[in-house]
XYZ file of C-alpha atoms in Angstrom:
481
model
C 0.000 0.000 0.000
C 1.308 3.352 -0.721
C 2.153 5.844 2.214
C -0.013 8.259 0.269
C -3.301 8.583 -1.094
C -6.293 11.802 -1.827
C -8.752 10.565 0.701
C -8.686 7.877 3.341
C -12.214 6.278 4.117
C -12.080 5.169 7.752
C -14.817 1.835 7.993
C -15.709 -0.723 5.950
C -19.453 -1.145 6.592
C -22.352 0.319 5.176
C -21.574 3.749 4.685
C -18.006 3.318 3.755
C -18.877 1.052 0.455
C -21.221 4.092 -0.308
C -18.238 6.201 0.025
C -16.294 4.311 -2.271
C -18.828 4.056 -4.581
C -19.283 7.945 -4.829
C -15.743 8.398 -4.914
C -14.578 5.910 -7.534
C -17.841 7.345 -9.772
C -17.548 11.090 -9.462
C -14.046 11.588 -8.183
C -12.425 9.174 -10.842
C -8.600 11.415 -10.802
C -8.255 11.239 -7.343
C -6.786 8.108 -5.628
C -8.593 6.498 -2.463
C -8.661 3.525 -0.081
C -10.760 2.068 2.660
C -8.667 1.083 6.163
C -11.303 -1.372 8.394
C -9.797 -2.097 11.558
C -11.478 -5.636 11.481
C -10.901 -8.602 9.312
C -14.546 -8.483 7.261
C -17.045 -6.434 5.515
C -20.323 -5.007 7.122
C -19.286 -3.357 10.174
C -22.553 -3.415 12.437
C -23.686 -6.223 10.145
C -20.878 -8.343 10.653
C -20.389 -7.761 14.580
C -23.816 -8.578 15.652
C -25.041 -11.942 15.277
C -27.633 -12.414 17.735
C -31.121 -14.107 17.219
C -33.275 -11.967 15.496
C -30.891 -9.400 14.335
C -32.561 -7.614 11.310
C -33.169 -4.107 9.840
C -35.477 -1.577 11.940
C -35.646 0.608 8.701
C -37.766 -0.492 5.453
C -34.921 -1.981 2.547
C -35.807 0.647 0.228
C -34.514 3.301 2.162
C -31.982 1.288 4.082
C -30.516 -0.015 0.981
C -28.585 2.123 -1.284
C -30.038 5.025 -3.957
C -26.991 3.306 -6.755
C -27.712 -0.206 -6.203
C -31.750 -0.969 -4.951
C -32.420 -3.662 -2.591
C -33.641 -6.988 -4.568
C -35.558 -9.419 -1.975
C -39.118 -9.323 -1.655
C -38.854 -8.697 2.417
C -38.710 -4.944 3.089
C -37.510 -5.947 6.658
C -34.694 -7.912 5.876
C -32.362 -10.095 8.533
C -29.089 -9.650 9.456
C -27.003 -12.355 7.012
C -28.914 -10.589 3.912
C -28.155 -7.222 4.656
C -24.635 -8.765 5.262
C -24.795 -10.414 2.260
C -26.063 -7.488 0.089
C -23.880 -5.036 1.625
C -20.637 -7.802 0.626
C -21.929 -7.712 -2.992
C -22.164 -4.436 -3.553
C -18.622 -4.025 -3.008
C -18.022 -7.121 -4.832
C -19.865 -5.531 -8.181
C -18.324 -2.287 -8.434
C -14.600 -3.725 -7.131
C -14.885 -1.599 -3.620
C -13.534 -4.560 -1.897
C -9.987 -4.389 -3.814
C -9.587 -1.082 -2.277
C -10.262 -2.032 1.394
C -7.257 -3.151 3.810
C -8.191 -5.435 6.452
C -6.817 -5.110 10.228
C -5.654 -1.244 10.204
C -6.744 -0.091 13.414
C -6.580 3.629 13.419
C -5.221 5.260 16.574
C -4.500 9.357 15.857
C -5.106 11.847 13.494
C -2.681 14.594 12.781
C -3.511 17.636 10.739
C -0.090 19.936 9.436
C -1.318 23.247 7.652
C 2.082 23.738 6.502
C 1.984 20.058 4.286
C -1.962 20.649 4.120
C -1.696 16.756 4.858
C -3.131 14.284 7.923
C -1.012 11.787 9.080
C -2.475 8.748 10.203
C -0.963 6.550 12.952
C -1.925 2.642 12.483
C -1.709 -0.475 13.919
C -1.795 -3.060 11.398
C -2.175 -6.925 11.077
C -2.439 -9.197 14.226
C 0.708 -7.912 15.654
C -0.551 -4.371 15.976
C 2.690 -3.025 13.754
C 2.925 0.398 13.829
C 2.304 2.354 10.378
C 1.832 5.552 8.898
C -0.416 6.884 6.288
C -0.464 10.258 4.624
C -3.778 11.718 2.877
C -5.517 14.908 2.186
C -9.026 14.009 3.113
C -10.283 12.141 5.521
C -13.796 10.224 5.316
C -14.535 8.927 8.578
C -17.669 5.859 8.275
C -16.335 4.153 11.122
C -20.012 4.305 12.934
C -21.298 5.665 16.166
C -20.282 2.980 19.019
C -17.790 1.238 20.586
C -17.162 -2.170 18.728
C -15.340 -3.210 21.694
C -18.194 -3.411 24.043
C -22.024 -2.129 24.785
C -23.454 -0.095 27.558
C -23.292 -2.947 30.476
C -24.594 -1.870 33.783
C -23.695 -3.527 36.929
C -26.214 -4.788 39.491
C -25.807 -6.362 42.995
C -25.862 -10.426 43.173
C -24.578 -10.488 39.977
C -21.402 -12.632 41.007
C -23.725 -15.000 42.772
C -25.527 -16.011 39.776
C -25.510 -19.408 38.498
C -26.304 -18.768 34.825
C -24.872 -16.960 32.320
C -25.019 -13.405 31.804
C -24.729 -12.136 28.372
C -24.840 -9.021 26.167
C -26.185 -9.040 22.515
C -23.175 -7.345 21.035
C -21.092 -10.123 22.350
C -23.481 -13.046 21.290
C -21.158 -16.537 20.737
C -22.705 -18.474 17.425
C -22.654 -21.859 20.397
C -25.144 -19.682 22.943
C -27.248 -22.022 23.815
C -30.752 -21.016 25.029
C -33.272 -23.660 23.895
C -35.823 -24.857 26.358
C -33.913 -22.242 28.955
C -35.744 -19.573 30.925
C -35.020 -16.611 29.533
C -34.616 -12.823 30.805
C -33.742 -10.039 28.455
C -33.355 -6.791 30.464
C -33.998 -3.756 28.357
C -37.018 -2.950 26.240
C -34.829 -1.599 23.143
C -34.792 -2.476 19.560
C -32.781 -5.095 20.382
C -35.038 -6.594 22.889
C -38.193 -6.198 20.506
C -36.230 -7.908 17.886
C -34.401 -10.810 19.660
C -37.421 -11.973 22.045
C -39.392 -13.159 19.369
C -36.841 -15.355 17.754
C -35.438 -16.199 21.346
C -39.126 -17.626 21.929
C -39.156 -20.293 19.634
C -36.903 -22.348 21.319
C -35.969 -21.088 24.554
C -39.042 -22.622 27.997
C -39.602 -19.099 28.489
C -38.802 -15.282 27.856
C -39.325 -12.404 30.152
C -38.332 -9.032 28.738
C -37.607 -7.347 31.746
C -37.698 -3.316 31.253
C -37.500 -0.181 33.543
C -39.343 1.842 31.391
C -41.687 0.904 28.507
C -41.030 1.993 24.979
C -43.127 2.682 21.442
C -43.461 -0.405 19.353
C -45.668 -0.487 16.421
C -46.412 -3.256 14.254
C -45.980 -2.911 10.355
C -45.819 -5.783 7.505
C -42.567 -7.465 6.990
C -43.514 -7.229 2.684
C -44.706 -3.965 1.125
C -47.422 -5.161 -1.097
C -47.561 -2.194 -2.864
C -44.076 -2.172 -3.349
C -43.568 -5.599 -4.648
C -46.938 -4.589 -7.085
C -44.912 -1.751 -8.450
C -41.889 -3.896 -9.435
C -44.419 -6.527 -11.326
C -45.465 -3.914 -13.301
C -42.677 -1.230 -14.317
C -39.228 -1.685 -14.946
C -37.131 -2.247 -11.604
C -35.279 0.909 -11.567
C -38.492 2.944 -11.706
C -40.329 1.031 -9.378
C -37.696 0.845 -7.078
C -37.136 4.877 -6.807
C -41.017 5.220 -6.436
C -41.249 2.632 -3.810
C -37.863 4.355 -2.057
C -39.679 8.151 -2.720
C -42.906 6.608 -0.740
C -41.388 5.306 1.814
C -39.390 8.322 2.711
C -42.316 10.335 2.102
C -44.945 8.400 4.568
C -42.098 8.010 7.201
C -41.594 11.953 7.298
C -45.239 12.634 7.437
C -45.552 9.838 10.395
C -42.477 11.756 12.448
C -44.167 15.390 12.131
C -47.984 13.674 12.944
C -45.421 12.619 16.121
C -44.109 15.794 16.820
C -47.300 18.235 16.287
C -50.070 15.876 17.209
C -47.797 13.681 20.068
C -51.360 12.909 21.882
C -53.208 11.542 18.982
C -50.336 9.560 17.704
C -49.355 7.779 21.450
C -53.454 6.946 21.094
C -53.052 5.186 17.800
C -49.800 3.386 18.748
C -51.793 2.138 22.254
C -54.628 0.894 20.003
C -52.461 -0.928 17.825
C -50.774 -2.969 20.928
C -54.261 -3.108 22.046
C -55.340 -4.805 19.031
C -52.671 -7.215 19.410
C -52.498 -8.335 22.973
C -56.543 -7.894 24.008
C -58.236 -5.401 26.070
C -57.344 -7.296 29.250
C -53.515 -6.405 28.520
C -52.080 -3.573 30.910
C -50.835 -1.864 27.868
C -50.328 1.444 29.669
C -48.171 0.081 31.944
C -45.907 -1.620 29.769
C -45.832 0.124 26.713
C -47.025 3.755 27.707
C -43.820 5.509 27.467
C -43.410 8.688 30.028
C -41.735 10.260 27.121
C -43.763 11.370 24.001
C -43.427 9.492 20.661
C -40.132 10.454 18.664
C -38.506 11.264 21.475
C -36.823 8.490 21.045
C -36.874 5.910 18.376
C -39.620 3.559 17.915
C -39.214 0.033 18.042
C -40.629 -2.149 14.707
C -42.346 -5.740 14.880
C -42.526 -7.238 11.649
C -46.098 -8.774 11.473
C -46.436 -8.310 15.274
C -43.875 -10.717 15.574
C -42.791 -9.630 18.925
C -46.978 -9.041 20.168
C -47.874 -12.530 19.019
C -44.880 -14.064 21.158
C -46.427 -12.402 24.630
C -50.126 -13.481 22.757
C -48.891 -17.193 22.877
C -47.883 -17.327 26.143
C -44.127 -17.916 25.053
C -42.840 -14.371 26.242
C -43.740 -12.015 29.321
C -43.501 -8.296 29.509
C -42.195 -7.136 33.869
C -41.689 -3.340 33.993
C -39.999 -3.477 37.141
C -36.617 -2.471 38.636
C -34.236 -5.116 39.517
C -33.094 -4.960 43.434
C -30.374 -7.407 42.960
C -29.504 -10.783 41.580
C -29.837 -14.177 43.058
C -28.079 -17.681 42.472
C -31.297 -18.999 40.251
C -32.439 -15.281 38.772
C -33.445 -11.730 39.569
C -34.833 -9.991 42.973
C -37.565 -7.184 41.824
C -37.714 -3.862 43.782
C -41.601 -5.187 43.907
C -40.682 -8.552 45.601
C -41.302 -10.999 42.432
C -38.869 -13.256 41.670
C -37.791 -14.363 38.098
C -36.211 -17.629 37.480
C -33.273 -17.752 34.956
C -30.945 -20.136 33.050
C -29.764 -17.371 31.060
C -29.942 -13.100 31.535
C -29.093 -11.349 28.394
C -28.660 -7.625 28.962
C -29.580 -5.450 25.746
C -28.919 -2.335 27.655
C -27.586 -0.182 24.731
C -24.475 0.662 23.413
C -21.457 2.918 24.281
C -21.989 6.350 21.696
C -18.397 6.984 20.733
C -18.147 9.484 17.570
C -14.739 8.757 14.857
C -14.038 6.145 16.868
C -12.492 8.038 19.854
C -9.609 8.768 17.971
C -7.076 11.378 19.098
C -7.029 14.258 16.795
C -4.392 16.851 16.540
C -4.267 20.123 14.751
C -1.377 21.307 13.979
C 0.303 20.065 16.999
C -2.475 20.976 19.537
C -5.520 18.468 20.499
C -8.604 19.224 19.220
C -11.633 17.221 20.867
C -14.825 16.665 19.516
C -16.969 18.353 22.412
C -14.735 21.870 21.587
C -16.555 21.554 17.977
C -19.722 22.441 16.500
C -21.176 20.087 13.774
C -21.563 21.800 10.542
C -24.392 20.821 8.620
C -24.186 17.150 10.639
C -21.005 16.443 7.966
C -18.099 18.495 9.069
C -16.636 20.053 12.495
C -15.117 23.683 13.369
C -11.683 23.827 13.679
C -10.995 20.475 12.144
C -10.136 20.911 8.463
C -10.337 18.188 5.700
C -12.647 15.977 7.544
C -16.485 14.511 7.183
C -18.157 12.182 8.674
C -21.283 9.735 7.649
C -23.541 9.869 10.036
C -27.006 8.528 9.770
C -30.906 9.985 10.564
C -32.386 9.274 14.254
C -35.717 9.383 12.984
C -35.371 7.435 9.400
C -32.692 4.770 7.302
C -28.758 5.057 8.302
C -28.385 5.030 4.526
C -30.828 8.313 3.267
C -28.353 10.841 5.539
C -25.392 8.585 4.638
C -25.230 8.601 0.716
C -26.278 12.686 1.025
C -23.079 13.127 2.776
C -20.692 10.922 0.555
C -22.632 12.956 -2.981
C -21.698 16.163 -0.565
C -18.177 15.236 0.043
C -17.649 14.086 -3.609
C -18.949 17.798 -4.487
C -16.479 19.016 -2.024
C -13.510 17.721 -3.655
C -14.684 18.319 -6.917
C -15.092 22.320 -6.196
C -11.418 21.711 -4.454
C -9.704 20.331 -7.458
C -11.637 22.741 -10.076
C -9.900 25.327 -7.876
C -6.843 24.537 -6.509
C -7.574 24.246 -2.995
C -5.812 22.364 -0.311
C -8.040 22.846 2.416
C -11.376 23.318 3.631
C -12.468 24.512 6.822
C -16.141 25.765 8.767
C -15.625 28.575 10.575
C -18.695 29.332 13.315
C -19.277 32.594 13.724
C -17.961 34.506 17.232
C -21.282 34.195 18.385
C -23.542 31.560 18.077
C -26.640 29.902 20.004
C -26.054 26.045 20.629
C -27.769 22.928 21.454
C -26.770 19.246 22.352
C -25.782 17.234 19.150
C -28.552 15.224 18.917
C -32.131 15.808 19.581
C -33.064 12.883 21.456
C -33.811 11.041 24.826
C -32.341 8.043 24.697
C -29.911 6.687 27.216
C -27.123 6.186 24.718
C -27.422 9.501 23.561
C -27.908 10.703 27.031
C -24.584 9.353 28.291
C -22.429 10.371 25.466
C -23.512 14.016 25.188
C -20.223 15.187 27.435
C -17.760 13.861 24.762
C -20.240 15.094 21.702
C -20.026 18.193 19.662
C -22.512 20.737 19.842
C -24.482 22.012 17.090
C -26.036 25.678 16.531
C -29.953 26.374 16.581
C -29.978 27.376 12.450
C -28.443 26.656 9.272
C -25.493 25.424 8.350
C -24.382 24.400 12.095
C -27.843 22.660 12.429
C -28.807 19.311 11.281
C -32.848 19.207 11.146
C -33.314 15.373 10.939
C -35.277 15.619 7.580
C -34.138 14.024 3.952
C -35.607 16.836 2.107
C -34.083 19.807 3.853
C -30.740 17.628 3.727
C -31.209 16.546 -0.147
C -31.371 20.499 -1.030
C -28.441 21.742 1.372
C -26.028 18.832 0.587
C -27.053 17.845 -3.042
C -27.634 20.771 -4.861
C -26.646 24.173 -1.548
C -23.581 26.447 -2.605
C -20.443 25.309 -1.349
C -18.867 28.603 -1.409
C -21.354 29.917 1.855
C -19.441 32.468 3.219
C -18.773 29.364 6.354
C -16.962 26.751 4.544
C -13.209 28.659 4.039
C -11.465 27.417 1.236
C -7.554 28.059 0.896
């Protein structure tokens, strides 16, 4: 591998074979690899392998804009989104350009060389390298690979079962005709109880705190109608267009009618589960819909598990373990072979990385975001990161046609670097607009972001498509030089 290249594309999972897609079709004259700091394809696709694991967004949004998504399920599982993501870089040669087991571990920017240095560890052996480019593309995700969010409780040592988080599932887990207890009421949960609940005696999804989940078909009929009838391409974009369009509409219903919209979603579980169900209790959120993220069950997958008596819904605290379970603050007992604890993830943004600016450290939580792409005071840098409220992969591809634009408009005029400078005065707010506890515990290491355009990201494709796809570059923010 050379020592040098135009742009370095940090992560090789679904938003860095997007980036080398965009890059090796728009920015054909500049040169351009991929460093994954694992051995494998797919990033979040690759590292999870629990029961269950599968899409929360609809396939034609989650897949990508260049190359549609193919199967008839628009809630796919885990191995085909794998699987898709692995061919897509197969077909257009992306995974040539990728090298396997560079970790890396700092960033250094030099003005005078207009260059970043990149420190690496590479192979098994952790050998120290060094790589030179003049943009960097970060798609290395927005958690810790290394571990999730894994809260302690009393007792725990005096279990006798196992205890076991989701994002360090082992393929020889065994759970079949086990008592179950999943504690956390996540996506996660919602997605691996149902498939836990076909073999395991019993599963108890044990939450603090209810959440939204709303049942939706795992198939889009009219979807699938649309691609018997017109060519794929065009059917595809149509069934992509209203998708994004009836998910936007459902978020603002959320956020201007929250009342009527909590009704609906209670009448759904309703429907589901009987009128005898305490639905309020466990799935009446304190919190008002959006807030956080809602949680999907493909055909009420997850609502006909508790139906059939194979899964159990406790919104309890836990007061400590015991040798054969859990000790509720309310006095119940639950008996368990196995605890699983989906209890989030660890928010880490670029990976943690140590960043340096011309000699002096420049942390992420000194920054504001600028238009959710780029940060202040860090120049020759993006980042992919995804919606809150919609598909990874509509916020995603924006960024990697904006950063193709950007280094267009930087060749066309000789430029060596690009910079945002905020303004000396300028109203903030936290990073991210939402409640949840992963978001919540990372907001101290997060950058901030300003209350209006460009230092604001809104959280909706079509004020994104017109700012990144088609907004001036030249904004009187963005200094070229």
């Amino acid at each position: 591998m050379s020592d040098y290249v135009d742009v370095l594309i940090v992560g090789a999972g679904l938003s860095g074979i997007a980036a080398g897609y965009y890059l090796q079709a728009r920015c054909p004259r500049l040169s351009w690899t991929i460093l994954e700091a694992r051995d494998s394809i797919g990033g979040t696709w690759d590292l999870f392998r629990y029961p269950g694991l599968r899409s929360d967004s609809d396939m034609y949004t989650f897949g990508y804009r260049f190359r549609p998504w193919r199967g008839d399920e628009a809630i796919a599982g885990g191995a085909a989104i794998l699987q898709y993501i692995k061919d897509t870089a197969r077909e257009f040669g992306i995974d040539r350009r990728i090298r396997f087991r560079h970790r890396v571990c700092g960033l250094s920017w030099s003005s005078q060389t207009a260059r970043w240095t990149v420190d690496l560890q590479r192979g098994a052996a952790a050998e120290p390298a060094q790589l030179r480019c003049k943009f960097l593309f970060m798609c290395s995700g927005y958690y810790r690979y290394d571990q999730g969010y894994a809260p302690t409780w009393p007792g725990m040592a005096d279990f006798q079962g196992e205890i076991l988080h989701p994002q360090a599932w082992r393929d020889d887990a065994d759970y079949a005709g086990k008592r179950v207890v999943v504690i956390g009421s996540g996506a996660t949960a919602v997605t691996m109880i149902p498939a836990l609940a076909k073999r395991a005696k019993h599963v108890v999804m044990l939450q603090r705190s209810p959440t939204y989940v709303v049942s939706g078909p795992s198939r889009d009929a009219f979807s699938l109608k649309l691609r018997a009838r017109l060519p794929f391409k065009l059917a595809s974009s149509l069934a992509r267009w209203r998708s994004i369009l009836r998910s936007m509409y459902f978020y603002s219903a959320a956020r201007s009618k929250p009342a009527l919209v909590r009704a609906n979603i209670l009448a759904g579980v309703r429907a589901q589960l009987g009128a005898d169900f305490d639905v309020e209790r466990h799935f009446g959120p304190r919190y008002q819909p959006w807030d956080q993220r809602l949680c999907l069950a493909p055909d009420g997958d997850f609502f006909k598990a508790i139906a059939a008596g194979r899964a159990t819904v406790k919104t309890d605290e836990i007061e400590r373990f015991t040798e054969d379970g859990i000790l509720l603050r309310s006095g119940e007992r639950l008996s368990a072979d196995l605890v699983i604890t989906a209890t989030g993830l660890v928010m880490q943004l670029l990976g943690d990385i140590a960043i340096q600016v011309d000699g002096a450290p420049r942390r992420l939580n000194e920054c504001l975001s600028y238009k959710g792409v780029m940060y202040s005071g860090i120049p020759n840098l993006a980042s992919a990161f995804g919606y809150t409220n919609a598909s990874w992969t509509l916020k995603a591809e924006l960024i990697c046609e904006y950063v193709c634009r950007l280094l267009r408009h930087m060749e066309r005029h000789g430029c060596q670097r690009c910079l945002p400078r905020p303004p000396e005065s300028l109203e903030t707010q936290d990073f991210l607009e939402f409640s949840s506890g992963y978001v919540r515990r990372a907001l101290d290491g997060l950058p901030r972001q300003g209350k209006r355009r460009p230092w604001r990201a809104y959280q909706n494709y079509l004020k994104d498509l017109v700012m990144l796809r088609y907004g001036r570059l030249e904004d009187g923010v963005l200094e070229f030089s």
